[in-house]
Amino acid sequence: MSLPTSTSDLAPEWGRCLAACLGALGIGALLLLAFMIVVDPYDSGKFGLLGIDGVDDRDTHTATASRARDARFDSAVIGNSTAQMLDPAELSRATGLRFVQLYLTGGSPREQLAVLDFFMRNHQRVGALVFITDPWWCAHDRAEPAPGRFPYWLYGKSSLAYAARLISWPAIEHASQRISIGFGLRKRTDPDGFFSYEDIWLPGTFRETNRPRDPALAVTAAGRDIFPEVSQLDDVIKKLPASVPVVLLVPPTFYTTVAIPGTAEGVEREACDAALRRVVAGRPHSNFINYRIDNALTRDPANFADFIHYRPSIAARMVEGIAASFQLGQAARIDF
Amino acid sequence: MLFNDYPFLLVFLPAAILIYRLADPHPRLRIWTLVLLSLAFYGYGNPPFVPLLVLSILINWLAALAYVRTKATIVITTAIVANLAVLALFKYANFLAYNVGLVLGRPMPVLDIALPLGISFFTFHHIMYLVDLRKGKAPTYSLDRYALYIAFFPQALAGPLARWSQVMQQFGRQVYAPGWQREFCLGISFIAMGLFEKLFLADRIGQIINPVYAQAQLGPVTNGDAWLALSFNFQILFDFAGYSDIAIGLGLLFGVRLPVNFNAPFRSTSIQDFWQRWHITLMLFLRDYVFNPLVNTRILPRRFFPVQYFFAMMLTMALCGLWHGASWTFVLWGILHGCALVLCSLWRRYGPRLPSLLGWVLTVIFVLVTGVIFRAGTLDVAWHIFQGLAIPPNLERWRHLLPIFIVPLMAFLLPASQDIIELLTRRPRPWLAALVGIGLLALLVDLGERNVYEFAYFNF
């Protein structure tokens, strides 16, 4: 068995073949890239010449970029699906600001920080920020990101890294959706990003799933106060003008998953709460609220879809707490 | 650096072609240019192992020179033992320590060492050359030529295991000589074919069966999906054949014709036939450097020659299994294939002639079933898969798993990729070349959407 060998010396014809092959590859790639740059399939703001408004995308990892740079909003809710039920329209009504929902399904703190960075780069004036800090924020080790899980290239500063990712089937699909929006053949998804999971997890049902993923206990007492991602959030918040209100929330979970004070888990929780509280300490109109407590509301399964996803009844209380915090800061009375 | 990744395809390869184009008119620069490019390729993401590769080249080259000067066979023996010792240290030390610990009833210390990419392959390249040098078949070569034989980037990480005699004289030839355009067309065709096999066939099967093997780690696969696990051999066929085709294509772009590695193995009508079509260069190595010496050395009295012959066959296949990785499942897989080869030999001598179709069916079933042991990693996982075969497949769900049907059909029906390419490149057809260009673009687009899957043979 051997490779095919040349039986004729047809160099000019083979030269034409080579030119045809490389020409088709090169010209095809250039045309495709040019099309992508003109359309900007993810509405990232890095490219795009057609002025198409928004995306039709239910994948929060990619759709959030379009929302995060939308000039109609000046304030943001950032978190993962435990932030999803906070209705930005309700928050806007309660605070007078213009809120957009920037939750990432299954989003890790590192990913949420990437979204925050992108939001701040695209808004010269930030109205307010609400951060939903679920247990992942309390990890003592900064986990390496899983490759390919989150499109950091979409939220990063580099246009080149973004352009390199535009030669892909999903990008082509997104581009065709954007073209359809441009021609009025398809509606864009709601710009404020609110999507109630009650459409899927119907009211009145409680599934014993999604236990909160509390991080591993610190190995040493000294390590208990180290929260790398909270520190990173602190660095970012410190760069914001003091006039920008920031509220950090620990989302409520079903009471059986609340750490009991005095236990090792309880001590860990208190250490993380203290670290989060320090991020907004002294900042006007800002607050830290821990909703992960054992009370009548968190004992009622009707208030939860599962262990970590709360219903609108609790979300409404949280909106009230956020609005009160924006007015009175840490002196706000939290009714929960 | 992976052949199926943007950094290689869009940066390293175009840069390497350009640099070599500049070196090509200068005969003295050609080989060294390729050596340096190969070391850069090897060092990308793997820099700590570059000194190991360079040392390995230098020591073996010096050993060859010393042998030629002194004619002391101990030099060659020592060099071969040293090569095998380095391979054993990196690849088998922890396996050995673990098993010694089991025997002694206490855990042994574990070495925290990574397996250098391609160590199995460059060790075998050294051994092939040194053995032939001792037999008087191989001459000595200059350092640059020997270094390129070991490190030539298209074949350095996972073969094909080219003999020194197949490639040494090709190194340093002028690439951009009359007719180079056809070689480039051939090379690009092989690369496109290899990427297609890897991305559209092997990885698609991998996406389907990886969750099944993950499930088997937890317990028996009782949902009818265990049957999917049987298609592992189709995945590894197109994974490694794809890699080999890309390597051959890359070789052609730099003026080197590497040997082919696969010849439509799933069209084999016996297990002997299968092993003449699967990983051909490894099997030729094992035949010439393991099996033949074992058979030709007088160990048992002449009348027991068949026993020695079959023992050599079994041992060769067990070593073939162990070469793939430090695990008893690999050894078991090799022994099973050794048994099948012995059985096949005996049948051919004493049994009735099997119809080709029956031979094909038996061969395919045997290869697919033993493939589960190869892939499983542990006997428990393999057993969990086999237990799951008692439950009928969920064909309703499989309707959505098109690759499970298409990929095996391609393995059964299509000729070897080199035959397909020969057919397509018998005469120049610019329209077909343009289609290949568009196909390459589609492959690059496909690469852009997902994580890059490493080639399976990088682990061996």
Short mmCIF file of N, CA and C in Angstrom, two decimals, chain A residues 45-135:
data_model
loop_
_atom_site.label_atom_id
_atom_site.label_comp_id
_atom_site.label_asym_id
_atom_site.label_seq_id
_atom_site.Cartn_x
_atom_site.Cartn_y
_atom_site.Cartn_z
N GLY A 45 -21.39 44.59 19.73
CA GLY A 45 -20.96 45.98 19.62
C GLY A 45 -19.54 46.11 19.11
N LYS A 46 -18.84 44.98 18.96
CA LYS A 46 -17.46 45.06 18.45
C LYS A 46 -17.47 45.32 16.95
N PHE A 47 -18.46 44.77 16.25
CA PHE A 47 -18.61 45.00 14.81
C PHE A 47 -20.07 45.32 14.54
N GLY A 48 -20.47 45.21 13.29
CA GLY A 48 -21.88 45.41 12.94
C GLY A 48 -22.11 46.73 12.26
N LEU A 49 -22.56 46.64 11.00
CA LEU A 49 -22.79 47.86 10.22
C LEU A 49 -24.27 48.04 9.86
N LEU A 50 -25.09 47.06 10.20
CA LEU A 50 -26.47 47.09 9.71
C LEU A 50 -27.46 47.69 10.71
N GLY A 51 -27.03 47.94 11.91
CA GLY A 51 -27.92 48.55 12.91
C GLY A 51 -29.08 47.66 13.32
N ILE A 52 -28.91 46.36 13.28
CA ILE A 52 -29.99 45.44 13.68
C ILE A 52 -30.09 45.47 15.21
N ASP A 53 -31.32 45.51 15.70
CA ASP A 53 -31.54 45.67 17.14
C ASP A 53 -31.71 44.31 17.82
N GLY A 54 -30.78 43.93 18.65
CA GLY A 54 -30.93 42.76 19.51
C GLY A 54 -30.71 41.43 18.84
N VAL A 55 -31.01 40.38 19.62
CA VAL A 55 -30.83 39.00 19.15
C VAL A 55 -32.08 38.20 19.47
N ASP A 56 -32.20 37.06 18.82
CA ASP A 56 -33.27 36.11 19.18
C ASP A 56 -32.57 34.88 19.73
N ASP A 57 -32.30 34.89 21.02
CA ASP A 57 -31.41 33.90 21.59
C ASP A 57 -31.83 33.62 23.03
N ARG A 58 -32.10 32.36 23.35
CA ARG A 58 -32.49 32.02 24.72
C ARG A 58 -31.28 31.53 25.54
N ASP A 59 -30.12 31.40 24.88
CA ASP A 59 -28.92 30.97 25.60
C ASP A 59 -28.33 32.19 26.31
N THR A 60 -28.47 32.22 27.64
CA THR A 60 -28.05 33.42 28.36
C THR A 60 -26.55 33.68 28.23
N HIS A 61 -25.76 32.63 27.99
CA HIS A 61 -24.31 32.82 27.88
C HIS A 61 -23.96 33.72 26.70
N THR A 62 -24.74 33.63 25.64
CA THR A 62 -24.45 34.46 24.47
C THR A 62 -25.39 35.67 24.39
N ALA A 63 -26.65 35.50 24.81
CA ALA A 63 -27.62 36.61 24.64
C ALA A 63 -27.33 37.76 25.59
N THR A 64 -26.66 37.50 26.69
CA THR A 64 -26.43 38.54 27.70
C THR A 64 -25.57 39.68 27.17
N ALA A 65 -24.70 39.38 26.21
CA ALA A 65 -23.84 40.44 25.67
C ALA A 65 -24.69 41.56 25.06
N SER A 66 -25.69 41.16 24.27
CA SER A 66 -26.55 42.16 23.63
C SER A 66 -27.26 43.02 24.67
N ARG A 67 -27.77 42.37 25.72
CA ARG A 67 -28.50 43.11 26.76
C ARG A 67 -27.56 44.00 27.57
N ALA A 68 -26.36 43.47 27.82
CA ALA A 68 -25.44 44.18 28.71
C ALA A 68 -24.94 45.47 28.09
N ARG A 69 -25.07 45.61 26.77
CA ARG A 69 -24.57 46.85 26.17
C ARG A 69 -25.72 47.75 25.71
N ASP A 70 -26.94 47.36 26.07
CA ASP A 70 -28.11 48.11 25.63
C ASP A 70 -28.17 49.46 26.37
N ALA A 71 -28.14 50.52 25.60
CA ALA A 71 -28.08 51.86 26.22
C ALA A 71 -29.39 52.26 26.90
N ARG A 72 -30.46 51.48 26.67
CA ARG A 72 -31.73 51.82 27.32
C ARG A 72 -31.69 51.54 28.82
N PHE A 73 -30.69 50.76 29.24
CA PHE A 73 -30.61 50.41 30.66
C PHE A 73 -29.34 51.00 31.27
N ASP A 74 -29.44 51.35 32.52
CA ASP A 74 -28.25 51.86 33.21
C ASP A 74 -27.88 51.02 34.44
N SER A 75 -28.75 50.07 34.79
CA SER A 75 -28.53 49.28 36.00
C SER A 75 -28.72 47.80 35.68
N ALA A 76 -28.08 46.96 36.48
CA ALA A 76 -28.11 45.54 36.11
C ALA A 76 -28.27 44.64 37.32
N VAL A 77 -28.95 43.50 37.09
CA VAL A 77 -28.99 42.40 38.05
C VAL A 77 -28.05 41.33 37.49
N ILE A 78 -27.07 40.94 38.29
CA ILE A 78 -26.09 39.96 37.81
C ILE A 78 -26.08 38.76 38.76
N GLY A 79 -26.09 37.60 38.19
CA GLY A 79 -26.06 36.37 38.99
C GLY A 79 -26.25 35.18 38.07
N ASN A 80 -26.68 34.07 38.66
CA ASN A 80 -27.03 32.92 37.83
C ASN A 80 -28.55 32.70 37.92
N SER A 81 -29.00 31.47 37.74
CA SER A 81 -30.46 31.28 37.70
C SER A 81 -31.12 31.62 39.04
N THR A 82 -30.32 31.75 40.10
CA THR A 82 -30.91 32.15 41.38
C THR A 82 -31.22 33.65 41.39
N ALA A 83 -30.85 34.34 40.32
CA ALA A 83 -31.22 35.75 40.18
C ALA A 83 -32.36 35.94 39.19
N GLN A 84 -32.68 34.86 38.51
CA GLN A 84 -33.56 34.95 37.33
C GLN A 84 -34.94 35.52 37.64
N MET A 85 -35.48 35.23 38.84
CA MET A 85 -36.86 35.63 39.12
C MET A 85 -36.99 37.10 39.51
N LEU A 86 -35.89 37.80 39.64
CA LEU A 86 -35.98 39.24 39.96
C LEU A 86 -36.36 39.98 38.68
N ASP A 87 -37.56 40.51 38.66
CA ASP A 87 -38.07 41.14 37.45
C ASP A 87 -37.47 42.55 37.32
N PRO A 88 -36.72 42.81 36.26
CA PRO A 88 -36.09 44.13 36.14
C PRO A 88 -37.12 45.26 36.01
N ALA A 89 -38.28 44.93 35.42
CA ALA A 89 -39.31 45.97 35.30
C ALA A 89 -39.81 46.38 36.69
N GLU A 90 -39.99 45.39 37.58
CA GLU A 90 -40.41 45.69 38.96
C GLU A 90 -39.34 46.52 39.67
N LEU A 91 -38.10 46.12 39.46
CA LEU A 91 -37.00 46.85 40.10
C LEU A 91 -36.94 48.29 39.59
N SER A 92 -37.15 48.46 38.30
CA SER A 92 -37.13 49.81 37.71
C SER A 92 -38.24 50.66 38.31
N ARG A 93 -39.45 50.05 38.42
CA ARG A 93 -40.58 50.79 38.99
C ARG A 93 -40.28 51.19 40.44
N ALA A 94 -39.66 50.26 41.17
CA ALA A 94 -39.45 50.50 42.60
C ALA A 94 -38.31 51.47 42.87
N THR A 95 -37.39 51.60 41.94
CA THR A 95 -36.18 52.40 42.21
C THR A 95 -36.06 53.64 41.33
N GLY A 96 -36.81 53.68 40.24
CA GLY A 96 -36.67 54.81 39.32
C GLY A 96 -35.47 54.67 38.39
N LEU A 97 -34.76 53.56 38.51
CA LEU A 97 -33.63 53.31 37.61
C LEU A 97 -34.10 52.44 36.44
N ARG A 98 -33.22 52.14 35.51
CA ARG A 98 -33.61 51.31 34.35
C ARG A 98 -32.79 50.01 34.39
N PHE A 99 -33.43 48.97 34.91
CA PHE A 99 -32.72 47.71 35.17
C PHE A 99 -32.82 46.73 34.00
N VAL A 100 -31.71 46.00 33.79
CA VAL A 100 -31.70 44.89 32.84
C VAL A 100 -31.27 43.63 33.61
N GLN A 101 -31.85 42.52 33.24
CA GLN A 101 -31.52 41.24 33.88
C GLN A 101 -30.35 40.60 33.11
N LEU A 102 -29.24 40.36 33.78
CA LEU A 102 -28.05 39.78 33.13
C LEU A 102 -27.66 38.44 33.76
N TYR A 103 -28.67 37.66 34.17
CA TYR A 103 -28.33 36.37 34.79
C TYR A 103 -27.76 35.42 33.73
N LEU A 104 -26.90 34.53 34.20
CA LEU A 104 -26.33 33.49 33.33
C LEU A 104 -26.78 32.14 33.89
N THR A 105 -27.42 31.34 33.10
CA THR A 105 -27.84 30.03 33.59
C THR A 105 -26.60 29.22 34.00
N GLY A 106 -26.57 28.81 35.25
CA GLY A 106 -25.41 28.03 35.73
C GLY A 106 -24.13 28.83 35.79
N GLY A 107 -24.25 30.16 35.77
CA GLY A 107 -23.06 31.00 35.68
C GLY A 107 -22.21 30.95 36.94
N SER A 108 -20.90 30.83 36.77
CA SER A 108 -19.98 30.83 37.90
C SER A 108 -19.62 32.28 38.22
N PRO A 109 -19.04 32.53 39.41
CA PRO A 109 -18.63 33.90 39.74
C PRO A 109 -17.70 34.51 38.69
N ARG A 110 -16.76 33.69 38.20
CA ARG A 110 -15.82 34.22 37.21
C ARG A 110 -16.56 34.69 35.96
N GLU A 111 -17.56 33.94 35.56
CA GLU A 111 -18.33 34.31 34.38
C GLU A 111 -19.17 35.56 34.64
N GLN A 112 -19.72 35.63 35.85
CA GLN A 112 -20.53 36.81 36.20
C GLN A 112 -19.65 38.06 36.24
N LEU A 113 -18.40 37.88 36.69
CA LEU A 113 -17.48 39.03 36.71
C LEU A 113 -17.15 39.48 35.29
N ALA A 114 -17.08 38.51 34.37
CA ALA A 114 -16.82 38.87 32.97
C ALA A 114 -17.99 39.69 32.42
N VAL A 115 -19.20 39.32 32.81
CA VAL A 115 -20.38 40.07 32.36
C VAL A 115 -20.38 41.47 32.98
N LEU A 116 -20.02 41.54 34.26
CA LEU A 116 -19.96 42.85 34.93
C LEU A 116 -18.96 43.75 34.22
N ASP A 117 -17.80 43.21 33.91
CA ASP A 117 -16.77 43.99 33.22
C ASP A 117 -17.30 44.49 31.87
N PHE A 118 -17.99 43.61 31.15
CA PHE A 118 -18.54 43.98 29.84
C PHE A 118 -19.61 45.06 30.00
N PHE A 119 -20.47 44.91 31.01
CA PHE A 119 -21.53 45.90 31.26
C PHE A 119 -20.91 47.27 31.56
N MET A 120 -19.87 47.27 32.39
CA MET A 120 -19.26 48.54 32.78
C MET A 120 -18.52 49.19 31.61
N ARG A 121 -17.93 48.38 30.75
CA ARG A 121 -17.24 48.94 29.58
C ARG A 121 -18.23 49.59 28.62
N ASN A 122 -19.46 49.08 28.63
CA ASN A 122 -20.45 49.59 27.68
C ASN A 122 -21.39 50.64 28.27
N HIS A 123 -21.17 51.00 29.53
CA HIS A 123 -21.99 52.05 30.15
C HIS A 123 -21.08 53.04 30.87
N GLN A 124 -21.01 54.23 30.30
CA GLN A 124 -20.16 55.24 30.95
C GLN A 124 -20.72 55.61 32.31
N ARG A 125 -22.05 55.61 32.42
CA ARG A 125 -22.67 55.93 33.72
C ARG A 125 -23.48 54.72 34.17
N VAL A 126 -23.11 54.19 35.30
CA VAL A 126 -23.83 53.04 35.85
C VAL A 126 -24.80 53.56 36.92
N GLY A 127 -26.08 53.14 36.80
CA GLY A 127 -27.09 53.60 37.77
C GLY A 127 -26.96 52.86 39.09
N ALA A 128 -27.01 51.53 39.04
CA ALA A 128 -26.90 50.71 40.25
C ALA A 128 -26.60 49.28 39.85
N LEU A 129 -26.11 48.51 40.82
CA LEU A 129 -25.82 47.10 40.55
C LEU A 129 -26.43 46.22 41.64
N VAL A 130 -27.01 45.13 41.21
CA VAL A 130 -27.50 44.13 42.16
C VAL A 130 -26.80 42.82 41.85
N PHE A 131 -26.12 42.28 42.83
CA PHE A 131 -25.39 41.02 42.64
C PHE A 131 -26.02 39.93 43.48
N ILE A 132 -26.34 38.82 42.84
CA ILE A 132 -26.88 37.67 43.57
C ILE A 132 -25.72 36.70 43.78
N THR A 133 -25.24 36.64 45.00
CA THR A 133 -24.03 35.86 45.28
C THR A 133 -24.43 34.52 45.89
N ASP A 134 -24.51 33.53 45.04
CA ASP A 134 -24.90 32.20 45.52
C ASP A 134 -23.69 31.51 46.17
N PRO A 135 -23.82 30.28 46.67
CA PRO A 135 -22.70 29.67 47.41
C PRO A 135 -21.40 29.55 46.63
#
